[in-house]
GROMACS .gro file of N, CA and C in nm:
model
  486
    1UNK      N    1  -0.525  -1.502   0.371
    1UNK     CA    2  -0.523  -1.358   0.396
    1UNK      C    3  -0.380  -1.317   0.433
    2UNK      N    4  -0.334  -1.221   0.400
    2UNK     CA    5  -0.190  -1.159   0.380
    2UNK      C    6  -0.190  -1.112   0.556
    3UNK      N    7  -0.087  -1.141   0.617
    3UNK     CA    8  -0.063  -1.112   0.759
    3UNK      C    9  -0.010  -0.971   0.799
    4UNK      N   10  -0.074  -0.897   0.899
    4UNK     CA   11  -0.052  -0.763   0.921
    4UNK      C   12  -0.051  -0.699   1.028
    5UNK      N   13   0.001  -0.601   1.095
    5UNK     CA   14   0.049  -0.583   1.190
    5UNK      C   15  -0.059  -0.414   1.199
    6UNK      N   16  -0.182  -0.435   1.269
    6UNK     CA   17  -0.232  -0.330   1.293
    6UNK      C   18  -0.263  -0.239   1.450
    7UNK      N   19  -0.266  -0.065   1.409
    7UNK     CA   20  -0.256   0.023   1.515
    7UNK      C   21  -0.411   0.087   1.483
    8UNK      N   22  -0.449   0.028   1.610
    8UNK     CA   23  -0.610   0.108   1.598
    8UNK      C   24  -0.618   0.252   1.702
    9UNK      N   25  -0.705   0.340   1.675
    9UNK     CA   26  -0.714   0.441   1.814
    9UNK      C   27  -0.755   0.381   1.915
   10UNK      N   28  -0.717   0.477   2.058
   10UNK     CA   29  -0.708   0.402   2.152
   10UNK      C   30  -0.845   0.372   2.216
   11UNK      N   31  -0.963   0.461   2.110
   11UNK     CA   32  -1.101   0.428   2.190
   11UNK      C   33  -1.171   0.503   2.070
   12UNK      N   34  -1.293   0.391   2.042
   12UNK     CA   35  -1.358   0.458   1.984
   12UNK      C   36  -1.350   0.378   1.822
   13UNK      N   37  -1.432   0.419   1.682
   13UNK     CA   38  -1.448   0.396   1.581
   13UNK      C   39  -1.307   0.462   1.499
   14UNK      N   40  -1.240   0.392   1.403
   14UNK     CA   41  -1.142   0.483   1.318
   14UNK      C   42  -1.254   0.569   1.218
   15UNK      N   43  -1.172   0.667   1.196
   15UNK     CA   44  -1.233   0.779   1.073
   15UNK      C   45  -1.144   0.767   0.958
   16UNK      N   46  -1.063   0.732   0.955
   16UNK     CA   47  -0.968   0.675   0.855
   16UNK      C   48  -0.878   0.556   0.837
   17UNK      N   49  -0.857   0.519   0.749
   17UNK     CA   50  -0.758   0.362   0.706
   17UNK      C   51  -0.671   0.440   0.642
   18UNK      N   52  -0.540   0.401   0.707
   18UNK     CA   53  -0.406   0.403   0.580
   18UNK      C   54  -0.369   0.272   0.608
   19UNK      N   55  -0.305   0.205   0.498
   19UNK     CA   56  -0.297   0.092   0.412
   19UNK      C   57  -0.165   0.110   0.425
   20UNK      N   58  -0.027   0.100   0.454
   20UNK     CA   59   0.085   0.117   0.428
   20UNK      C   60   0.201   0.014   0.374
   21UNK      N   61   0.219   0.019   0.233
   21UNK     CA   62   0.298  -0.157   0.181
   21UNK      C   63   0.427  -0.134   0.169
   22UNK      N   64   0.530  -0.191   0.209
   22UNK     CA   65   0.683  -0.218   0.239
   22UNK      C   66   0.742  -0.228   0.074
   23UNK      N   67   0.880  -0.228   0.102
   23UNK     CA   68   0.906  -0.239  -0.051
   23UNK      C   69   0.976  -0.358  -0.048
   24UNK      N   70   1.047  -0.402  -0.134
   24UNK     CA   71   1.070  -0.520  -0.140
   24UNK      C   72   1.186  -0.582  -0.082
   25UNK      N   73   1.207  -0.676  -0.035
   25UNK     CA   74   1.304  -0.686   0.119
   25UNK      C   75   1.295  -0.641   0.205
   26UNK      N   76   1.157  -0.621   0.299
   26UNK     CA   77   1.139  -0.599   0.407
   26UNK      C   78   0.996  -0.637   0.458
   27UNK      N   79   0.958  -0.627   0.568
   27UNK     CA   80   0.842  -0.644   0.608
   27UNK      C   81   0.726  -0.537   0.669
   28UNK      N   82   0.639  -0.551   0.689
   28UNK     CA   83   0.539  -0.413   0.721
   28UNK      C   84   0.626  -0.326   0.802
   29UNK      N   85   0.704  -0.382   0.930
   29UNK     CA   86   0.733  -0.291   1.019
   29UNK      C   87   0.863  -0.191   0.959
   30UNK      N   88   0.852  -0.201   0.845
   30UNK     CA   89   0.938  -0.071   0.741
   30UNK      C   90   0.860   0.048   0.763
   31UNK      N   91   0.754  -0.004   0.790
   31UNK     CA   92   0.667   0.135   0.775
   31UNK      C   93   0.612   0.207   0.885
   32UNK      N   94   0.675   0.143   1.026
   32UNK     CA   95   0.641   0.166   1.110
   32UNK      C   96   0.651   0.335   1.206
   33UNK      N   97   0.787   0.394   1.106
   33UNK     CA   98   0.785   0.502   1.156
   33UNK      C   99   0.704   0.624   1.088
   34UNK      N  100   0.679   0.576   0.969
   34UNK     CA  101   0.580   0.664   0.915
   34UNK      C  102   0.405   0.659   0.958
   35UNK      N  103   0.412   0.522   1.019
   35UNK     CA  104   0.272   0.473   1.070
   35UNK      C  105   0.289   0.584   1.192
   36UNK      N  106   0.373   0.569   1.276
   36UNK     CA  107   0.376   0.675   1.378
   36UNK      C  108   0.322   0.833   1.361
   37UNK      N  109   0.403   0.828   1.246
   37UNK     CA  110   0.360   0.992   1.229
   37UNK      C  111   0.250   1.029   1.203
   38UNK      N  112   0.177   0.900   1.125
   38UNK     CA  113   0.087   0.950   1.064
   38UNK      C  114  -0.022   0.931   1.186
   39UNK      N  115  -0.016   0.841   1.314
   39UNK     CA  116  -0.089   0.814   1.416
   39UNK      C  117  -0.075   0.938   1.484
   40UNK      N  118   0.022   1.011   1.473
   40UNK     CA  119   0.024   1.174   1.579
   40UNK      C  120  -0.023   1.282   1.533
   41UNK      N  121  -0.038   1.272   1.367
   41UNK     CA  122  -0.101   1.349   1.303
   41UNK      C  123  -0.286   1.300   1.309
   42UNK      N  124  -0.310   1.214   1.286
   42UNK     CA  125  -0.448   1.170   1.301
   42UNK      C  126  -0.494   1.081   1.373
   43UNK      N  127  -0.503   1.065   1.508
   43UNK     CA  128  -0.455   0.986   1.623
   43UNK      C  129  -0.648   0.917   1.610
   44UNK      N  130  -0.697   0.933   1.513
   44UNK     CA  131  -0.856   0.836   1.474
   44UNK      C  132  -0.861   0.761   1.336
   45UNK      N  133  -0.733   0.755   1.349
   45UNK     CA  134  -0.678   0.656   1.184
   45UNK      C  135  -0.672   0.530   1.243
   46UNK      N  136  -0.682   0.403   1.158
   46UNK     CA  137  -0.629   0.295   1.195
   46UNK      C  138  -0.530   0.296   1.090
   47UNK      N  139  -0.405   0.196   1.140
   47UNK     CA  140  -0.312   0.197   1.019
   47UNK      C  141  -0.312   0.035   1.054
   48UNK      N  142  -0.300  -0.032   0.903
   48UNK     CA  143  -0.266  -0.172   0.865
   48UNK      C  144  -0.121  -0.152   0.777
   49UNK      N  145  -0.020  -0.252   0.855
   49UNK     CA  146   0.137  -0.261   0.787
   49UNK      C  147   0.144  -0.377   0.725
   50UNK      N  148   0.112  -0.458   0.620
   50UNK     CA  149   0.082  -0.600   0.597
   50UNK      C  150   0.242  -0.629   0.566
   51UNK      N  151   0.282  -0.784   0.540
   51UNK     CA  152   0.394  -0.815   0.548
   51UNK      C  153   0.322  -0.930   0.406
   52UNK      N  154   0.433  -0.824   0.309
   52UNK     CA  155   0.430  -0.894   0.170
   52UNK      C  156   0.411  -1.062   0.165
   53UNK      N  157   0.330  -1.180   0.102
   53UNK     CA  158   0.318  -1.274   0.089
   53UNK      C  159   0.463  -1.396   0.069
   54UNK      N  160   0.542  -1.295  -0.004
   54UNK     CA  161   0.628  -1.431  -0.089
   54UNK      C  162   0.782  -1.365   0.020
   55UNK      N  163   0.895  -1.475   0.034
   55UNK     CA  164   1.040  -1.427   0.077
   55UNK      C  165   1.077  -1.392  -0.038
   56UNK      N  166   1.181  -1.303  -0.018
   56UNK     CA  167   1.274  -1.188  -0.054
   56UNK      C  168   1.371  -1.270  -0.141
   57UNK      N  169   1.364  -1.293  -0.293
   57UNK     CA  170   1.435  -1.371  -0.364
   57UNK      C  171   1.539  -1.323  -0.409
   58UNK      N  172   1.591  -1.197  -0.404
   58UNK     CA  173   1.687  -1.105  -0.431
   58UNK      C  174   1.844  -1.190  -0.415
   59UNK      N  175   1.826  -1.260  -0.293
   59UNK     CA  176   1.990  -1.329  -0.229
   59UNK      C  177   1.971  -1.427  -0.239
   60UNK      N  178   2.058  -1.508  -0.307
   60UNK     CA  179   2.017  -1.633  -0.316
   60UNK      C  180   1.983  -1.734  -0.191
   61UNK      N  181   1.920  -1.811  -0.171
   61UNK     CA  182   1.848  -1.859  -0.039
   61UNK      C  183   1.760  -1.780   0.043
   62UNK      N  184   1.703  -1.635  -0.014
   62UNK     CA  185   1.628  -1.569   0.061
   62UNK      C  186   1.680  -1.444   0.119
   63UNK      N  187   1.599  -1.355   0.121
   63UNK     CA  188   1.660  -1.283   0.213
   63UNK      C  189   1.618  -1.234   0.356
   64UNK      N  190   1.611  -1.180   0.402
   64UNK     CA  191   1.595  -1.161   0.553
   64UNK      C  192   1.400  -1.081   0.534
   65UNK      N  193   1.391  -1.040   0.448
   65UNK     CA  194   1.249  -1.027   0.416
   65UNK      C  195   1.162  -1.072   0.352
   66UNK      N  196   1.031  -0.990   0.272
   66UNK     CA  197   0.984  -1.027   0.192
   66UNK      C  198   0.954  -0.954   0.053
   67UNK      N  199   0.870  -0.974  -0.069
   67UNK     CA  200   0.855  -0.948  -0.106
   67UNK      C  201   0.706  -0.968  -0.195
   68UNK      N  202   0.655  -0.870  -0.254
   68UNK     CA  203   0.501  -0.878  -0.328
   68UNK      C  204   0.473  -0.951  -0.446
   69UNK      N  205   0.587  -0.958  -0.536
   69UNK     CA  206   0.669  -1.035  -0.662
   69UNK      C  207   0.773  -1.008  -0.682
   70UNK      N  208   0.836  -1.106  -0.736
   70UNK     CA  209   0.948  -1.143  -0.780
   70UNK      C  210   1.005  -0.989  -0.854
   71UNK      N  211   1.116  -0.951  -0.827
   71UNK     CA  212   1.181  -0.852  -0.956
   71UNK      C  213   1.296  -0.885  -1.015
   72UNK      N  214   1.258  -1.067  -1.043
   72UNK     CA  215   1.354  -1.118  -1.107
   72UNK      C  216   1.317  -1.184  -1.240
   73UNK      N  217   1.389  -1.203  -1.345
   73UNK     CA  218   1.351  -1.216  -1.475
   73UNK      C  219   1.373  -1.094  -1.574
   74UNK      N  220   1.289  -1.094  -1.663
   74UNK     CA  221   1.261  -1.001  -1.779
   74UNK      C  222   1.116  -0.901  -1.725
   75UNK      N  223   1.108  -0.807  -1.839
   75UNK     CA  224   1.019  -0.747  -1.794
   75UNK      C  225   0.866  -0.821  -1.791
   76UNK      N  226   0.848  -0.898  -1.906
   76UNK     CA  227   0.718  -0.989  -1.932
   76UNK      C  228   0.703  -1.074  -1.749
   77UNK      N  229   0.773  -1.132  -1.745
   77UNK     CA  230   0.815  -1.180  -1.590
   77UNK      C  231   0.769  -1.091  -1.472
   78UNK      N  232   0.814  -0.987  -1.462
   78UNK     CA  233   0.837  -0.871  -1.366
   78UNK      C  234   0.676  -0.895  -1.376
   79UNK      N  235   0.644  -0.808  -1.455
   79UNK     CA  236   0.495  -0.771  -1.498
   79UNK      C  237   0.351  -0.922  -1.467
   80UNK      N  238   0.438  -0.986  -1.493
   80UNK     CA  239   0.344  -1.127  -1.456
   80UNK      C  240   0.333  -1.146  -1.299
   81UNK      N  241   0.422  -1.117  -1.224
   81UNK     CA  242   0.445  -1.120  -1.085
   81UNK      C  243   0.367  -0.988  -1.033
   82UNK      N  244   0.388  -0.912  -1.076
   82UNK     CA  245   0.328  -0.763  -1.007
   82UNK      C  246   0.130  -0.763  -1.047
   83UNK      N  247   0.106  -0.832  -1.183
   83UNK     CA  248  -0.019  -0.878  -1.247
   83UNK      C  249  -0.103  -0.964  -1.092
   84UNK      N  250  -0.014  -1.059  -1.065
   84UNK     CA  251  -0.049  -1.190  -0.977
   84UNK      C  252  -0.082  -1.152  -0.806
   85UNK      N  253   0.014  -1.066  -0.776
   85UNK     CA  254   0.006  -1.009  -0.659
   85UNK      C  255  -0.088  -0.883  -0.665
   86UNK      N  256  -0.151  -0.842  -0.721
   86UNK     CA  257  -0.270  -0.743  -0.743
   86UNK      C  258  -0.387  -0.756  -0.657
   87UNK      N  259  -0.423  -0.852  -0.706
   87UNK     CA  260  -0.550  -0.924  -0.647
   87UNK      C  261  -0.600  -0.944  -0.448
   88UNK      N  262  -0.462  -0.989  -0.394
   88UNK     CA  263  -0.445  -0.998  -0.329
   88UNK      C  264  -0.460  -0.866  -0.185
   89UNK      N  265  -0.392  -0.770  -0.242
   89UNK     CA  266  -0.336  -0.680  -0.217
   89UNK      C  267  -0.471  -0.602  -0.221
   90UNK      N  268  -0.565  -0.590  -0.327
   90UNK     CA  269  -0.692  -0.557  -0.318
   90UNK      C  270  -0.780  -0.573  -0.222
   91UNK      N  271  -0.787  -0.692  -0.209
   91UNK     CA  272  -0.886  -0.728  -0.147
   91UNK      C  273  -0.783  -0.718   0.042
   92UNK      N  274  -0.703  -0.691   0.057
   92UNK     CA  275  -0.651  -0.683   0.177
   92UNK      C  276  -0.721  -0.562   0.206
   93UNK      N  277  -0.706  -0.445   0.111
   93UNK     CA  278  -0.770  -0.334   0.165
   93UNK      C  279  -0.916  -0.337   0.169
   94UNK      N  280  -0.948  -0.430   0.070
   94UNK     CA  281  -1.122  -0.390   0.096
   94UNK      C  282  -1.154  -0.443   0.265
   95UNK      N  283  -1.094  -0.559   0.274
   95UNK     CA  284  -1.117  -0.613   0.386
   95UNK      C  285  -1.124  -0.562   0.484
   96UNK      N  286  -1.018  -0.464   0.514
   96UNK     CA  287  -0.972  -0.364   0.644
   96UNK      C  288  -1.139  -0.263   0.613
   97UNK      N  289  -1.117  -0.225   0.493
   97UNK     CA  290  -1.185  -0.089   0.518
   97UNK      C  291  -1.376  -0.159   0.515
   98UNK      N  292  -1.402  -0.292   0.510
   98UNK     CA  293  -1.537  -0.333   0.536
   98UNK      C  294  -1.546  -0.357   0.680
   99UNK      N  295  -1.398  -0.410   0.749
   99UNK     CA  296  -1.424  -0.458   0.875
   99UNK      C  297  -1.410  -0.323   0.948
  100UNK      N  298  -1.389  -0.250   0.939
  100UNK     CA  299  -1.418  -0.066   0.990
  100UNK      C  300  -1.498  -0.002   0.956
  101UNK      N  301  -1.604   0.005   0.859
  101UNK     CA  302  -1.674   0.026   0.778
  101UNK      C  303  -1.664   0.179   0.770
  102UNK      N  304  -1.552   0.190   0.688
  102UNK     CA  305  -1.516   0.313   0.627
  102UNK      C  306  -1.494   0.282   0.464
  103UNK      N  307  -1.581   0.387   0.432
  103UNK     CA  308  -1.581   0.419   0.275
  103UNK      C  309  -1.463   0.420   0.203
  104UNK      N  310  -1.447   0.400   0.027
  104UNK     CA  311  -1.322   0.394   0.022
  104UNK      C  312  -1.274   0.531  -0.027
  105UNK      N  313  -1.340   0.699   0.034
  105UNK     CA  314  -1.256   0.815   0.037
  105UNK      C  315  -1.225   0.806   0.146
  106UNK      N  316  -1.192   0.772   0.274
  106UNK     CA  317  -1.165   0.753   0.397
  106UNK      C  318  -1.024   0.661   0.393
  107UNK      N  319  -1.015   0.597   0.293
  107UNK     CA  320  -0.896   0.493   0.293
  107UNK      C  321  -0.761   0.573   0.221
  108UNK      N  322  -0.646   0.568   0.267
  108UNK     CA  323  -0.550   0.595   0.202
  108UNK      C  324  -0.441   0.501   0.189
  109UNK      N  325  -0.368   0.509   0.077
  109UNK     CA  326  -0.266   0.381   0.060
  109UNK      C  327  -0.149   0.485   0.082
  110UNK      N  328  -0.023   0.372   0.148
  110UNK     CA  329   0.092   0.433   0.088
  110UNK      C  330   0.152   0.293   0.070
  111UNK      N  331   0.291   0.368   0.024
  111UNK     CA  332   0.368   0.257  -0.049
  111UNK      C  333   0.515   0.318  -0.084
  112UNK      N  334   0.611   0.250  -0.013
  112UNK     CA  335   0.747   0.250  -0.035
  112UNK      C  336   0.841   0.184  -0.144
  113UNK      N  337   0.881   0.243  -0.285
  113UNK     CA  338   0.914   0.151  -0.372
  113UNK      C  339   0.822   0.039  -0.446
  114UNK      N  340   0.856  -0.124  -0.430
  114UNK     CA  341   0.712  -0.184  -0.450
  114UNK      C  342   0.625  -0.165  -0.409
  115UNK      N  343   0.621  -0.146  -0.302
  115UNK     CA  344   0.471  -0.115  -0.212
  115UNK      C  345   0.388   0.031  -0.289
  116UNK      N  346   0.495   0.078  -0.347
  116UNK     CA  347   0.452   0.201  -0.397
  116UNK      C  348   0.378   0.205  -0.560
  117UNK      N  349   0.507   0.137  -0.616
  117UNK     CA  350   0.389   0.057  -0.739
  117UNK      C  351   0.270  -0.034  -0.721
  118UNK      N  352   0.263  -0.091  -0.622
  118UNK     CA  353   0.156  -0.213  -0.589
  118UNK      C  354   0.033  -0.113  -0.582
  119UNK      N  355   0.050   0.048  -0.479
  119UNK     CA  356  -0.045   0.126  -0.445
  119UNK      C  357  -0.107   0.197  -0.557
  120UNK      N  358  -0.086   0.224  -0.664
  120UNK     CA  359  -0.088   0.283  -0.800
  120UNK      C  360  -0.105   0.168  -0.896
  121UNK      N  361  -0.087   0.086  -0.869
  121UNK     CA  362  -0.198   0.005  -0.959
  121UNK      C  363  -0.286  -0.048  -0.960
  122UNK      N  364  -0.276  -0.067  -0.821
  122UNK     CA  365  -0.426  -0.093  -0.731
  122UNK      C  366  -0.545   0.014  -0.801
  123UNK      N  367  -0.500   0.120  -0.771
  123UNK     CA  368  -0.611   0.229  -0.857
  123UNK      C  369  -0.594   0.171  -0.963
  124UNK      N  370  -0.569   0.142  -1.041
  124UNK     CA  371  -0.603   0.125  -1.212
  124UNK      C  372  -0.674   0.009  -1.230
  125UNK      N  373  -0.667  -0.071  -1.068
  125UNK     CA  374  -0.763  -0.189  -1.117
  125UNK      C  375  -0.868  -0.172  -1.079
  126UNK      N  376  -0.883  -0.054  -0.984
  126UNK     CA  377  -1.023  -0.010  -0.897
  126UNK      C  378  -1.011   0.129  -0.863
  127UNK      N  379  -1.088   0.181  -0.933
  127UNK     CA  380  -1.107   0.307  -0.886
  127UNK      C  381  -1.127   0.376  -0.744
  128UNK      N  382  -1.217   0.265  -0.753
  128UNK     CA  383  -1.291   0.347  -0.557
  128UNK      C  384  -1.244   0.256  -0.498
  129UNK      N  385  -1.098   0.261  -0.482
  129UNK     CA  386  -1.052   0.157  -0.374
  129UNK      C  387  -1.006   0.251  -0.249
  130UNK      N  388  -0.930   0.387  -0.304
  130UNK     CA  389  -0.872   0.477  -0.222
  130UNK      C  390  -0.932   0.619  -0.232
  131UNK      N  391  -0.933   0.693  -0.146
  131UNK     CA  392  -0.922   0.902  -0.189
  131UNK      C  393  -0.793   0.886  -0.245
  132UNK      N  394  -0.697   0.849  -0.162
  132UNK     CA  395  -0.536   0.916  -0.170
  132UNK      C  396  -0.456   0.784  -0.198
  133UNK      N  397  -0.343   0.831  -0.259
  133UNK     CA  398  -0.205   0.712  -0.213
  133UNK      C  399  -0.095   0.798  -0.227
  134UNK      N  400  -0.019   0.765  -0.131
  134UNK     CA  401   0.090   0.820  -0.074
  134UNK      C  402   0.240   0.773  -0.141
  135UNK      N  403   0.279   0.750  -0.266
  135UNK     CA  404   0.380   0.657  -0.315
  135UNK      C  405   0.543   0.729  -0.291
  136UNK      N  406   0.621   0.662  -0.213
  136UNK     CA  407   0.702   0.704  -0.188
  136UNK      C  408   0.834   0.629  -0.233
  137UNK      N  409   0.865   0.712  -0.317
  137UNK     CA  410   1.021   0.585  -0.452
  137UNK      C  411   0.947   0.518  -0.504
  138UNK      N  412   0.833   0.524  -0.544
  138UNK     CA  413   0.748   0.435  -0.658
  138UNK      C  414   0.722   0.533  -0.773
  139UNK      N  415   0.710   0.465  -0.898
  139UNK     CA  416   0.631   0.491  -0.989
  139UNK      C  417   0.518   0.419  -1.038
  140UNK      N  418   0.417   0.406  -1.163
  140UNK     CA  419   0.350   0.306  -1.227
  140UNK      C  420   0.449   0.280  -1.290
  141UNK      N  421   0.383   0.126  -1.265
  141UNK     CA  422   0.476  -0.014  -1.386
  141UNK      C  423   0.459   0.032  -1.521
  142UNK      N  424   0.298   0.099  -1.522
  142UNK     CA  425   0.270   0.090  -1.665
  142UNK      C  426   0.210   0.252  -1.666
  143UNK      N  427   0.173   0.286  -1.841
  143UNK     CA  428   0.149   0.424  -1.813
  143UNK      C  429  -0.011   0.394  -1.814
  144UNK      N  430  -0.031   0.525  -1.713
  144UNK     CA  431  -0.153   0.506  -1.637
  144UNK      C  432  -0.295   0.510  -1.797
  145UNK      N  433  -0.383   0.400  -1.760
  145UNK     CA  434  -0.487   0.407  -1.841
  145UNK      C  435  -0.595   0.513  -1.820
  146UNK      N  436  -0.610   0.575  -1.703
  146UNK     CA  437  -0.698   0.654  -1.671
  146UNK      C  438  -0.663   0.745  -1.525
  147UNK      N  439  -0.682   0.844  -1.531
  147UNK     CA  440  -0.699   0.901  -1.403
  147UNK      C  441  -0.780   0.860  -1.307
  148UNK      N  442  -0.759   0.805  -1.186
  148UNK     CA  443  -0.910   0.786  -1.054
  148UNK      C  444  -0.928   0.966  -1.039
  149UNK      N  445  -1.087   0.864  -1.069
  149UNK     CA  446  -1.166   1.018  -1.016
  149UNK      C  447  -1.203   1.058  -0.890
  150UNK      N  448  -1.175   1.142  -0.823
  150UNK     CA  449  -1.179   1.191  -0.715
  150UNK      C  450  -1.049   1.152  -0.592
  151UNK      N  451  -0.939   1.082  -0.640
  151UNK     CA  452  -0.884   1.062  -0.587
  151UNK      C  453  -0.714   1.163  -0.578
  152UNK      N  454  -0.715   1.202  -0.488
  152UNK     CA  455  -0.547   1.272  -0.484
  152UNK      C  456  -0.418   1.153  -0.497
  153UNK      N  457  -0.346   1.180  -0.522
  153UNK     CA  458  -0.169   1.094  -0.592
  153UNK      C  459  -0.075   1.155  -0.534
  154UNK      N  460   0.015   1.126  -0.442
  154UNK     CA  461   0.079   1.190  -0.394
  154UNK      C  462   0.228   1.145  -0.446
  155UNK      N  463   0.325   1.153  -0.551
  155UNK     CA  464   0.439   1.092  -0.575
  155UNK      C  465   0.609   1.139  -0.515
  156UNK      N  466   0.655   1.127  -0.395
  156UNK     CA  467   0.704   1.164  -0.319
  156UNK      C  468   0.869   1.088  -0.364
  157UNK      N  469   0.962   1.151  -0.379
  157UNK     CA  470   1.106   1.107  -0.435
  157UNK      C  471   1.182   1.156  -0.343
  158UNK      N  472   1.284   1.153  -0.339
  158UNK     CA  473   1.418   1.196  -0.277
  158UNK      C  474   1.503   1.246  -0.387
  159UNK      N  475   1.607   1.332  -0.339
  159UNK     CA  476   1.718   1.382  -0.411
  159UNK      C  477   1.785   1.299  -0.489
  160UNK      N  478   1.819   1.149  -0.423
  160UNK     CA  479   1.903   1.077  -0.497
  160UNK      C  480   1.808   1.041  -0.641
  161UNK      N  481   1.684   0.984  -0.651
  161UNK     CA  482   1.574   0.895  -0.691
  161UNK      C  483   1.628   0.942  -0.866
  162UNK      N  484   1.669   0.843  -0.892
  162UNK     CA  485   1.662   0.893  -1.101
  162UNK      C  486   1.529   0.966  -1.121
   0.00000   0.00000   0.00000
């Protein structure tokens, strides 16, 4: 099971899961200030920050973080790594949102960069995994096969972002 750093309310059942995944070279607590906000905005959320499986292959010998797959190689490569780490990443959320037993419109993903592609393809491998995902400097790897139904997409860029 992928290791994670979770904020529950301070009493009582959560009414919501956000899911929040790091991007690549770093660890959950990337997301920690947005976990905040989102705890002051909905202070009956639980938030899970998981800390990507594999080290940060970017520098040679590692880098000071982690990462979900590799974004090293070719694209066939890329795509084989992001394929592999899917699964995983799935079932992290089902897990949270069975051991809370909140439905999966109650669950929201976000995702910073990888974390942000990881969150958007997650939907394409499961529909009713989320209501929402929050992707922030992410796009899909691939072009989307289907719309999730009933679910909102939130694709959030910055000024600089190509």
């Amino acid at each position: 099971m992928i290791q994670a750093h979770v904020l529950l309310p301070k009493d009582g059942q959560p009414e919501l899961l956000f899911v929040l995944l790091h991007g690549a070279g770093a660890d959950g607590l990337q997301m920690r200030p947005l976990a905040e906000a989102l705890h002051r905005q909905y202070p009956r959320a639980a938030l899970v920050l998981p800390d990507a499986p594999d080290a940060f292959d970017a520098i040679p010998g590692g880098g000071a973080g982690f990462q979900w797959y590799s974004e090293q190689g070719d694209d066939a490569a890329r795509a084989a790594g992001l394929t592999q780490a899917l699964p995983a990443v799935v079932e992290l959320i089902r897990y949270w949102a069975e051991r809370l037993e909140l439905s999966w419109e109650r669950v929201a993903l976000g995702g910073f960069s990888q974390g942000a592609i990881l969150a958007l393809e997650a939907l394409q491998q499961e529909e009713q995994l989320a209501g929402r995902v929050l992707a922030f400097g992410g796009a899909y790897a691939y072009w989307p096969q289907h719309a999730p139904k009933d679910v909102s997409i939130h694709l959030l860029h910055g000024k600089n972002d190509e």
